[in-house]
């Protein structure tokens, strides 16, 4: 009986020491310089305002009745993440690439919680804004505004929409 008890304890100990495979969500990150116009310490002749640009992102968040499973899906189909609580903690299954954007001054302490849809939607909208700014050949954005709307769109479904608007500038270097 004693041997059986020792054998059972060893088996349980070995089973609980098994390695947990860590899964990393593929992601791309980009940043852009952003500052209030007053902080730039530039004369009006030092830069050119190219345009005002706007980017947006929409993610759909759904969850089950017990709260043990949830899903975040980009409305454009670029990525999806499914979370469930397993015996070893949170399990994530994913498709696509999560593309996150940051303003330069907020990247140092960036702790985007990819399980929280509001963090995700804001960062995806910023990623798209940075790409738009690049297309224009901008050096920085000034006075960025980020607005996020949250709407219950079903029994266990919430829609998050973030819109980012900023002026893009090009520094004049021909002086």
Short mmCIF file of C-alpha atoms in Angstrom, two decimals:
data_model
loop_
_atom_site.label_atom_id
_atom_site.label_comp_id
_atom_site.label_asym_id
_atom_site.label_seq_id
_atom_site.Cartn_x
_atom_site.Cartn_y
_atom_site.Cartn_z
CA UNK A 1 0.00 0.00 0.00
CA UNK A 2 2.85 2.34 0.90
CA UNK A 3 4.59 1.60 -2.42
CA UNK A 4 1.38 2.31 -4.30
CA UNK A 5 0.99 5.66 -2.54
CA UNK A 6 4.61 6.64 -3.29
CA UNK A 7 4.16 5.59 -6.92
CA UNK A 8 0.96 7.68 -7.22
CA UNK A 9 2.66 10.75 -5.71
CA UNK A 10 5.61 10.37 -8.12
CA UNK A 11 3.29 10.01 -11.10
CA UNK A 12 1.31 13.13 -10.17
CA UNK A 13 4.53 15.07 -9.55
CA UNK A 14 6.01 14.09 -12.91
CA UNK A 15 2.80 14.88 -14.74
CA UNK A 16 2.58 18.34 -13.22
CA UNK A 17 6.23 19.09 -14.10
CA UNK A 18 5.63 18.70 -17.81
CA UNK A 19 6.68 21.62 -19.94
CA UNK A 20 4.07 24.09 -21.14
CA UNK A 21 4.50 25.14 -24.74
CA UNK A 22 4.52 28.91 -24.95
CA UNK A 23 2.80 30.29 -28.02
CA UNK A 24 3.71 33.74 -29.31
CA UNK A 25 1.21 35.69 -31.37
CA UNK A 26 2.99 36.86 -34.54
CA UNK A 27 3.03 40.64 -34.48
CA UNK A 28 4.50 43.66 -36.17
CA UNK A 29 5.19 46.88 -34.27
CA UNK A 30 5.84 50.38 -35.58
CA UNK A 31 6.28 53.77 -33.92
CA UNK A 32 6.19 57.39 -34.96
CA UNK A 33 7.26 60.57 -33.22
CA UNK A 34 4.40 62.54 -31.70
CA UNK A 35 4.36 65.72 -29.68
CA UNK A 36 2.16 68.69 -28.99
CA UNK A 37 3.07 71.46 -31.42
CA UNK A 38 4.18 73.70 -28.54
CA UNK A 39 6.81 71.14 -27.43
CA UNK A 40 8.51 70.92 -30.83
CA UNK A 41 10.29 74.25 -30.37
CA UNK A 42 10.14 74.88 -34.11
CA UNK A 43 9.40 78.00 -36.07
CA UNK A 44 6.63 77.73 -38.64
CA UNK A 45 9.24 77.98 -41.37
CA UNK A 46 10.98 74.82 -40.04
CA UNK A 47 8.24 72.39 -41.06
CA UNK A 48 5.41 71.83 -43.47
CA UNK A 49 2.03 70.42 -42.48
CA UNK A 50 1.35 67.83 -45.16
CA UNK A 51 -2.17 66.81 -44.28
CA UNK A 52 -4.52 65.65 -41.56
CA UNK A 53 -4.92 61.89 -41.67
CA UNK A 54 -7.30 59.48 -40.01
CA UNK A 55 -7.04 55.75 -39.44
CA UNK A 56 -9.45 53.40 -37.74
CA UNK A 57 -9.74 49.85 -36.53
CA UNK A 58 -12.68 47.72 -35.43
CA UNK A 59 -12.42 44.54 -33.40
CA UNK A 60 -15.22 42.25 -32.36
CA UNK A 61 -15.01 40.68 -28.91
CA UNK A 62 -17.16 37.72 -27.97
CA UNK A 63 -17.21 35.49 -24.91
CA UNK A 64 -19.03 32.43 -23.65
CA UNK A 65 -21.57 32.24 -20.85
CA UNK A 66 -19.08 30.97 -18.26
CA UNK A 67 -16.38 33.50 -19.16
CA UNK A 68 -13.80 30.78 -19.77
CA UNK A 69 -13.55 31.37 -23.54
CA UNK A 70 -13.29 34.60 -25.47
CA UNK A 71 -12.36 35.74 -28.94
CA UNK A 72 -10.98 38.95 -30.46
CA UNK A 73 -11.39 39.25 -34.23
CA UNK A 74 -10.31 42.11 -36.50
CA UNK A 75 -13.24 43.18 -38.68
CA UNK A 76 -10.88 43.34 -41.70
CA UNK A 77 -9.84 39.72 -41.16
CA UNK A 78 -6.14 40.49 -40.51
CA UNK A 79 -6.00 38.55 -37.23
CA UNK A 80 -8.03 36.62 -34.69
CA UNK A 81 -7.25 35.35 -31.22
CA UNK A 82 -9.17 32.78 -29.22
CA UNK A 83 -8.52 32.57 -25.48
CA UNK A 84 -9.55 29.80 -23.14
CA UNK A 85 -8.70 28.89 -19.60
CA UNK A 86 -7.04 25.50 -19.34
CA UNK A 87 -5.48 23.54 -16.53
CA UNK A 88 -2.13 25.30 -17.14
CA UNK A 89 -3.62 28.79 -17.36
CA UNK A 90 -4.59 30.93 -20.32
CA UNK A 91 -4.37 29.25 -23.74
CA UNK A 92 -4.32 31.33 -26.92
CA UNK A 93 -4.96 30.17 -30.47
CA UNK A 94 -4.43 32.74 -33.19
CA UNK A 95 -4.50 33.42 -36.91
CA UNK A 96 -2.85 36.21 -38.86
CA UNK A 97 -0.48 38.88 -37.62
CA UNK A 98 -1.34 41.34 -34.89
CA UNK A 99 -0.01 44.72 -36.10
CA UNK A 100 0.48 47.21 -33.27
CA UNK A 101 1.40 50.87 -33.50
CA UNK A 102 2.77 53.20 -30.86
CA UNK A 103 3.52 56.85 -30.57
CA UNK A 104 7.23 57.22 -29.88
CA UNK A 105 6.81 58.66 -26.41
CA UNK A 106 4.52 55.83 -25.23
CA UNK A 107 6.51 52.86 -26.56
CA UNK A 108 9.08 52.77 -23.71
CA UNK A 109 6.54 51.53 -21.20
CA UNK A 110 4.32 49.76 -23.70
CA UNK A 111 2.41 46.96 -22.08
CA UNK A 112 -0.32 46.17 -24.54
CA UNK A 113 -2.56 43.51 -23.06
CA UNK A 114 -3.50 41.42 -26.10
CA UNK A 115 -6.30 39.81 -24.11
CA UNK A 116 -7.98 43.19 -23.68
CA UNK A 117 -9.81 44.26 -26.86
CA UNK A 118 -9.66 48.00 -26.12
CA UNK A 119 -5.84 47.92 -25.95
CA UNK A 120 -5.71 45.91 -29.15
CA UNK A 121 -8.07 48.13 -31.17
CA UNK A 122 -6.24 51.33 -30.19
CA UNK A 123 -2.84 49.89 -31.13
CA UNK A 124 -4.13 48.53 -34.46
CA UNK A 125 -5.54 51.97 -35.34
CA UNK A 126 -2.19 53.57 -34.44
CA UNK A 127 -0.37 51.03 -36.62
CA UNK A 128 -2.55 52.01 -39.55
CA UNK A 129 -1.98 55.72 -38.87
CA UNK A 130 1.80 55.24 -38.88
CA UNK A 131 1.58 53.44 -42.23
CA UNK A 132 -0.52 56.27 -43.68
CA UNK A 133 2.00 58.83 -42.42
CA UNK A 134 4.79 56.85 -44.11
CA UNK A 135 2.92 56.90 -47.42
CA UNK A 136 2.88 60.70 -47.26
CA UNK A 137 6.59 60.80 -46.38
CA UNK A 138 5.92 62.39 -42.99
CA UNK A 139 8.58 62.77 -40.32
CA UNK A 140 6.17 62.99 -37.38
CA UNK A 141 2.60 63.49 -36.31
CA UNK A 142 1.43 66.37 -34.16
CA UNK A 143 -1.56 66.68 -31.89
CA UNK A 144 -2.82 63.07 -32.32
CA UNK A 145 -6.35 62.40 -31.12
CA UNK A 146 -7.53 58.89 -30.32
CA UNK A 147 -11.18 58.09 -29.71
CA UNK A 148 -12.57 54.67 -28.91
CA UNK A 149 -16.22 53.66 -28.97
CA UNK A 150 -17.51 50.54 -27.25
CA UNK A 151 -20.90 49.11 -28.18
CA UNK A 152 -22.77 45.99 -27.07
CA UNK A 153 -23.75 44.39 -30.39
CA UNK A 154 -25.10 41.07 -29.17
CA UNK A 155 -25.81 39.04 -26.07
CA UNK A 156 -22.14 38.19 -25.54
CA UNK A 157 -20.60 40.34 -28.24
CA UNK A 158 -18.98 43.79 -27.98
CA UNK A 159 -17.66 45.95 -30.84
CA UNK A 160 -14.66 48.21 -30.23
CA UNK A 161 -13.86 50.96 -32.72
CA UNK A 162 -10.86 53.29 -32.46
CA UNK A 163 -10.25 56.30 -34.66
CA UNK A 164 -6.91 58.14 -34.67
CA UNK A 165 -6.57 61.57 -36.27
CA UNK A 166 -3.36 63.59 -36.49
CA UNK A 167 -1.63 66.24 -38.52
CA UNK A 168 1.47 64.96 -40.29
CA UNK A 169 4.51 67.13 -40.77
CA UNK A 170 7.64 67.08 -42.84
CA UNK A 171 10.70 68.85 -41.44
CA UNK A 172 12.37 71.26 -43.83
CA UNK A 173 16.02 70.30 -44.15
CA UNK A 174 17.08 72.63 -46.97
CA UNK A 175 18.39 75.36 -44.65
#
